[in-house]
Tab-separated table of C-alpha atoms and ligand atoms in Angstrom:
chain	number	residue	atom	x	y	z
A	1	UNK	CA	51.807	21.446	-38.907
A	2	UNK	CA	55.067	23.029	-38.390
A	3	UNK	CA	57.430	22.979	-41.600
A	4	UNK	CA	60.436	21.234	-39.557
A	5	UNK	CA	58.174	18.877	-38.784
A	6	UNK	CA	56.804	17.678	-41.691
A	7	UNK	CA	60.383	18.460	-43.105
A	8	UNK	CA	61.851	15.990	-40.194
A	9	UNK	CA	59.196	13.155	-41.151
A	10	UNK	CA	60.407	13.262	-45.263
A	11	UNK	CA	64.306	13.583	-44.167
A	12	UNK	CA	63.744	10.393	-42.221
A	13	UNK	CA	62.566	8.511	-45.408
A	14	UNK	CA	65.111	10.301	-47.671
A	15	UNK	CA	68.235	7.898	-47.388
A	16	UNK	CA	68.095	5.054	-50.193
A	17	UNK	CA	69.160	3.252	-47.135
A	18	UNK	CA	66.280	3.378	-45.113
A	19	UNK	CA	64.190	3.577	-47.798
A	20	UNK	CA	65.399	-0.359	-48.822
A	21	UNK	CA	65.430	-2.129	-45.336
A	22	UNK	CA	61.718	-0.232	-45.306
A	23	UNK	CA	60.360	-2.520	-48.057
A	24	UNK	CA	62.383	-5.083	-47.337
A	25	UNK	CA	60.328	-5.111	-43.531
A	26	UNK	CA	57.139	-4.052	-45.071
A	27	UNK	CA	55.241	-7.221	-42.659
A	28	UNK	CA	51.267	-5.088	-43.502
A	29	UNK	CA	51.349	-5.411	-47.864
A	30	UNK	CA	50.128	-8.512	-47.565
A	31	UNK	CA	47.217	-7.180	-45.369
A	32	UNK	CA	46.370	-4.325	-47.278
A	33	UNK	CA	45.952	-6.072	-50.329
A	34	UNK	CA	42.477	-6.632	-49.760
A	35	UNK	CA	41.968	-3.123	-49.246
A	36	UNK	CA	43.746	-1.830	-51.359
A	37	UNK	CA	41.801	-3.917	-54.524
A	38	UNK	CA	38.741	-3.327	-52.585
A	39	UNK	CA	39.381	0.958	-53.516
A	40	UNK	CA	40.257	-0.013	-56.561
A	41	UNK	CA	37.100	-1.521	-57.706
A	42	UNK	CA	34.738	0.516	-56.071
A	43	UNK	CA	36.839	3.790	-57.524
A	44	UNK	CA	35.836	2.372	-61.360
A	45	UNK	CA	32.542	1.068	-60.220
A	46	UNK	CA	30.505	4.288	-62.145
A	47	UNK	CA	33.342	4.912	-65.144
A	48	UNK	CA	36.877	3.670	-65.032
A	49	UNK	CA	39.294	7.081	-64.084
A	50	UNK	CA	41.637	8.801	-66.735
A	51	UNK	CA	44.139	9.893	-64.429
A	52	UNK	CA	45.177	8.435	-61.044
A	53	UNK	CA	47.557	10.587	-57.930
A	54	UNK	CA	49.379	8.456	-55.626
A	55	UNK	CA	50.581	10.856	-53.018
A	56	UNK	CA	53.340	9.498	-50.718
A	57	UNK	CA	53.485	6.361	-52.343
A	58	UNK	CA	56.771	4.969	-51.650
A	59	UNK	CA	57.390	1.876	-54.018
A	60	UNK	CA	54.093	2.405	-55.792
A	61	UNK	CA	52.590	-0.862	-54.631
A	62	UNK	CA	48.754	1.067	-54.623
A	63	UNK	CA	48.665	2.119	-58.064
A	64	UNK	CA	50.477	-0.900	-59.678
A	65	UNK	CA	46.932	-2.074	-58.632
A	66	UNK	CA	45.068	0.699	-60.353
A	67	UNK	CA	47.175	0.992	-63.465
A	68	UNK	CA	46.126	-2.569	-63.819
A	69	UNK	CA	43.433	-2.154	-63.123
A	70	UNK	CA	42.533	0.133	-65.841
A	71	UNK	CA	44.683	-0.676	-68.844
A	72	UNK	CA	43.940	3.357	-69.844
A	73	UNK	CA	44.935	5.202	-67.202
A	74	UNK	CA	47.173	7.713	-66.364
A	75	UNK	CA	49.335	7.151	-63.111
A	76	UNK	CA	51.306	10.851	-61.556
A	77	UNK	CA	53.528	8.597	-58.663
A	78	UNK	CA	54.094	11.712	-55.959
A	79	UNK	CA	56.588	11.491	-52.685
A	80	UNK	CA	58.762	13.423	-50.907
A	81	UNK	CA	61.572	11.130	-50.969
A	82	UNK	CA	64.311	10.694	-54.024
A	83	UNK	CA	65.010	6.830	-52.563
A	84	UNK	CA	61.507	5.723	-52.981
A	85	UNK	CA	61.109	7.466	-56.330
A	86	UNK	CA	64.201	4.545	-57.363
A	87	UNK	CA	62.718	1.684	-55.456
A	88	UNK	CA	59.242	2.648	-57.343
A	89	UNK	CA	61.190	2.686	-61.411
A	90	UNK	CA	61.819	-0.259	-60.794
A	91	UNK	CA	58.050	-1.148	-59.034
A	92	UNK	CA	56.103	1.255	-61.293
A	93	UNK	CA	58.918	0.235	-65.113
A	94	UNK	CA	55.711	-2.006	-66.542
A	95	UNK	CA	53.295	1.393	-66.733
A	96	UNK	CA	56.975	3.735	-67.428
A	97	UNK	CA	54.813	5.525	-70.319
A	98	UNK	CA	51.437	5.050	-68.427
A	99	UNK	CA	53.001	7.532	-65.187
A	100	UNK	CA	55.061	9.988	-64.404
A	101	UNK	CA	56.909	11.288	-61.315
A	102	UNK	CA	57.301	13.785	-58.862
A	103	UNK	CA	59.142	14.381	-55.907
A	104	UNK	CA	57.302	16.905	-54.030
A	105	UNK	CA	55.607	17.131	-50.283
A	106	UNK	CA	51.949	16.532	-49.896
A	107	UNK	CA	51.312	20.716	-48.805
A	108	UNK	CA	52.495	20.977	-52.595
A	109	UNK	CA	49.698	19.308	-54.469
A	110	UNK	CA	48.113	22.144	-55.635
A	111	UNK	CA	50.986	23.066	-57.687
A	112	UNK	CA	51.445	19.762	-59.817
A	113	UNK	CA	50.208	20.135	-62.929
A	114	UNK	CA	50.266	17.009	-64.191
A	115	UNK	CA	47.786	16.045	-61.646
A	116	UNK	CA	45.004	18.357	-62.213
A	117	UNK	CA	41.613	16.957	-62.927
A	118	UNK	CA	42.136	13.574	-60.604
A	119	UNK	CA	39.808	11.341	-61.128
A	120	UNK	CA	41.676	9.774	-58.089
A	121	UNK	CA	43.643	10.812	-55.173
A	122	UNK	CA	44.821	8.351	-53.481
A	123	UNK	CA	46.929	8.126	-50.270
A	124	UNK	CA	48.247	4.986	-48.365
A	125	UNK	CA	49.923	4.988	-44.980
A	126	UNK	CA	50.810	8.715	-45.119
A	127	UNK	CA	48.794	11.008	-43.390
A	128	UNK	CA	49.115	9.477	-39.447
A	129	UNK	CA	52.386	11.998	-40.038
A	130	UNK	CA	50.337	15.158	-39.623
A	131	UNK	CA	48.811	17.199	-36.912
A	132	UNK	CA	45.865	17.892	-36.932
A	133	UNK	CA	45.959	21.650	-39.061
A	134	UNK	CA	48.422	19.363	-41.168
A	135	UNK	CA	45.622	16.735	-41.902
A	136	UNK	CA	42.845	19.477	-43.123
A	137	UNK	CA	44.935	21.228	-45.166
A	138	UNK	CA	46.606	18.076	-46.902
A	139	UNK	CA	42.692	17.019	-47.418
A	140	UNK	CA	42.446	20.916	-48.914
A	141	UNK	CA	45.179	20.029	-50.988
A	142	UNK	CA	44.036	17.194	-52.151
A	143	UNK	CA	41.026	17.632	-52.788
A	144	UNK	CA	41.872	20.924	-55.233
A	145	UNK	CA	43.117	18.451	-57.781
A	146	UNK	CA	39.571	16.090	-58.297
A	147	UNK	CA	37.016	16.474	-60.787
A	148	UNK	CA	33.735	17.209	-59.305
A	149	UNK	CA	32.592	13.600	-58.180
A	150	UNK	CA	35.835	12.719	-58.284
A	151	UNK	CA	37.626	10.352	-55.432
A	152	UNK	CA	39.947	10.878	-52.279
A	153	UNK	CA	41.115	7.107	-51.091
A	154	UNK	CA	42.580	6.681	-47.685
A	155	UNK	CA	43.986	4.033	-46.104
A	156	UNK	CA	45.971	4.915	-43.327
A	157	UNK	CA	46.614	3.725	-39.461
A	158	UNK	CA	44.192	5.310	-37.060
A	159	UNK	CA	44.822	6.223	-32.699
A	160	UNK	CA	41.830	3.728	-31.371
A	161	UNK	CA	40.147	5.055	-29.018
A	162	UNK	CA	41.588	4.302	-25.549
A	163	UNK	CA	43.459	0.121	-24.769
A	164	UNK	CA	42.796	-0.440	-27.512
A	165	UNK	CA	46.003	0.501	-29.822
A	166	UNK	CA	47.378	-1.922	-27.158
A	167	UNK	CA	45.659	-4.224	-27.796
A	168	UNK	CA	45.546	-4.486	-31.645
A	169	UNK	CA	49.682	-3.744	-31.373
A	170	UNK	CA	49.748	-7.418	-29.638
A	171	UNK	CA	47.861	-9.112	-31.908
A	172	UNK	CA	48.711	-8.037	-34.983
A	173	UNK	CA	52.461	-9.852	-35.115
A	174	UNK	CA	50.490	-13.197	-35.394
A	175	UNK	CA	48.800	-11.114	-38.665
A	176	UNK	CA	51.389	-9.478	-40.248
A	177	UNK	CA	54.870	-10.495	-38.630
A	178	UNK	CA	56.931	-9.584	-35.965
A	179	UNK	CA	57.214	-7.229	-37.343
A	180	UNK	CA	54.519	-5.499	-37.724
A	181	UNK	CA	52.637	-2.501	-34.824
A	182	UNK	CA	56.398	-1.846	-34.593
A	183	UNK	CA	57.320	1.443	-34.891
A	184	UNK	CA	60.411	1.461	-37.189
A	185	UNK	CA	60.262	5.559	-38.422
A	186	UNK	CA	59.858	8.136	-36.106
A	187	UNK	CA	56.409	10.382	-35.968
A	188	UNK	CA	56.530	13.398	-34.534
A	189	UNK	CA	52.410	13.779	-33.900
A	190	UNK	CA	50.139	11.084	-31.845
A	191	UNK	CA	48.127	9.688	-35.072
A	192	UNK	CA	44.423	11.407	-35.528
A	193	UNK	CA	41.549	9.535	-35.167
A	194	UNK	CA	38.856	7.985	-37.097
A	195	UNK	CA	36.651	11.378	-36.432
A	196	UNK	CA	39.680	13.509	-37.419
A	197	UNK	CA	40.277	11.543	-40.755
A	198	UNK	CA	35.623	12.064	-41.352
A	199	UNK	CA	35.694	15.990	-39.623
A	200	UNK	CA	38.696	16.967	-41.833
A	201	UNK	CA	36.969	15.134	-45.129
A	202	UNK	CA	34.528	17.389	-44.665
A	203	UNK	CA	36.370	20.428	-44.331
A	204	UNK	CA	37.905	20.079	-47.348
A	205	UNK	CA	34.271	19.712	-49.016
A	206	UNK	CA	34.687	16.428	-49.956
A	207	UNK	CA	31.235	14.030	-48.746
A	208	UNK	CA	29.456	10.709	-49.485
A	209	UNK	CA	32.267	10.078	-47.161
A	210	UNK	CA	32.765	5.876	-45.070
A	211	UNK	CA	35.139	2.932	-43.767
A	212	UNK	CA	35.114	0.934	-45.821
A	213	UNK	CA	37.332	-1.301	-44.567
A	214	UNK	CA	39.415	-1.127	-41.326
A	215	UNK	CA	41.144	-3.915	-39.825
A	216	UNK	CA	43.176	-3.437	-35.610
A	217	UNK	CA	44.134	-0.081	-36.164
A	218	UNK	CA	44.621	0.733	-40.084
A	219	UNK	CA	41.407	1.810	-41.561
A	220	UNK	CA	40.198	2.621	-45.353
A	221	UNK	CA	37.924	5.946	-46.077
A	222	UNK	CA	36.777	6.899	-49.056
A	223	UNK	CA	34.831	10.300	-50.314
A	224	UNK	CA	34.284	12.061	-52.954
A	225	UNK	CA	34.513	15.741	-54.733
A	226	UNK	CA	31.050	17.218	-54.203
A	227	UNK	CA	29.928	17.878	-57.473
A	228	UNK	CA	28.305	21.959	-57.448
A	229	UNK	CA	24.680	20.832	-57.169
A	230	UNK	CA	23.410	24.866	-57.381
A	231	UNK	CA	24.991	24.680	-61.021
A	232	UNK	CA	25.066	21.787	-62.059
A	233	UNK	CA	27.582	20.550	-64.245
A	234	UNK	CA	29.746	23.992	-63.615
A	235	UNK	CA	33.262	23.227	-61.614
A	236	UNK	CA	32.893	25.262	-58.360
A	237	UNK	CA	36.472	25.852	-58.779
B	1	LIG	C1	54.337	4.137	-45.103
B	1	LIG	S1	55.561	4.921	-46.645
B	1	LIG	C2	54.134	4.090	-47.716
B	1	LIG	C3	53.985	3.688	-48.948
B	1	LIG	C4	52.622	3.286	-50.104
B	1	LIG	N1	51.506	4.515	-49.842
B	1	LIG	C5	52.287	1.863	-48.783
B	1	LIG	O1	51.398	2.020	-48.876
B	1	LIG	O2	52.736	1.360	-49.682
B	1	LIG	C6	55.239	6.322	-46.485
B	1	LIG	C7	55.516	7.159	-47.914
B	1	LIG	O3	55.322	8.936	-47.535
B	1	LIG	C8	56.019	9.649	-47.907
B	1	LIG	N2	55.652	11.047	-47.280
B	1	LIG	C9	55.774	10.466	-45.970
B	1	LIG	N3	55.827	12.282	-45.857
B	1	LIG	C10	55.130	13.006	-46.794
B	1	LIG	C11	55.272	13.949	-47.019
B	1	LIG	N4	54.707	15.526	-46.662
B	1	LIG	N5	54.406	14.122	-48.686
B	1	LIG	C12	55.453	14.188	-49.746
B	1	LIG	N6	55.288	12.625	-49.107
B	1	LIG	C13	55.292	11.848	-48.002
B	1	LIG	C14	57.497	9.079	-47.748
B	1	LIG	O4	58.612	8.847	-48.131
B	1	LIG	C15	57.002	7.462	-47.386
B	1	LIG	O5	57.851	6.474	-49.362
């Protein structure tokens, strides 16, 4: 993705006034409670996570769900918008001793030392801002933070085939309020398709990828960083 386009996306989220308006009008959040909870319990089935990174975390609602379920886990809140940080510091107040706030572009994830060796990297409603190359770069950056076997969790809007996008957008307000499905901020690229996500995850070395939940054009996709099977126990980095 061009730096200009990425900067424009980030710019659109930067004002505190816009952030407050978006948060107030977020009709979808109720619908997303189920996939947020599903992901929370799926990532802890084998072992409780110690370190959870939420990229494009916004108000921090997804991260709060995970930290509530795992009282010993630490969280890293990452978002490019300073305005969102203020909003998140309020929302994540009860977890303040367990959360580190980093204002940073998602493409720079590998530079965030406190986020390394994460058990889980979450992202919710961010990846639809990336074009094809940006999506692959994003998954590579996110995967680089994960421990072997760690979880990558994406909840995002996709581009469905043919007429389905318009069909879904016409019906969605019945379930999620009158503003649902109407753009509230600029998008510079068509949303990635489900196949784009799965292909980009594979390209980033993620395995065991699956669509765990879907409603209309919003999907929960999960995958894991591969364990190095050739050298069991050896980290491939
Ligand atoms: C629609 S909000 C979603 C917030 C939250 N994850 C949720 O689902 O409630 C998108 C968030 O992504 C952030 N964002 C957009 N582009 C970003 C980028 N390149 N790097 C980091 N954050 C980004 C915005 O600042 C905003 O907080």
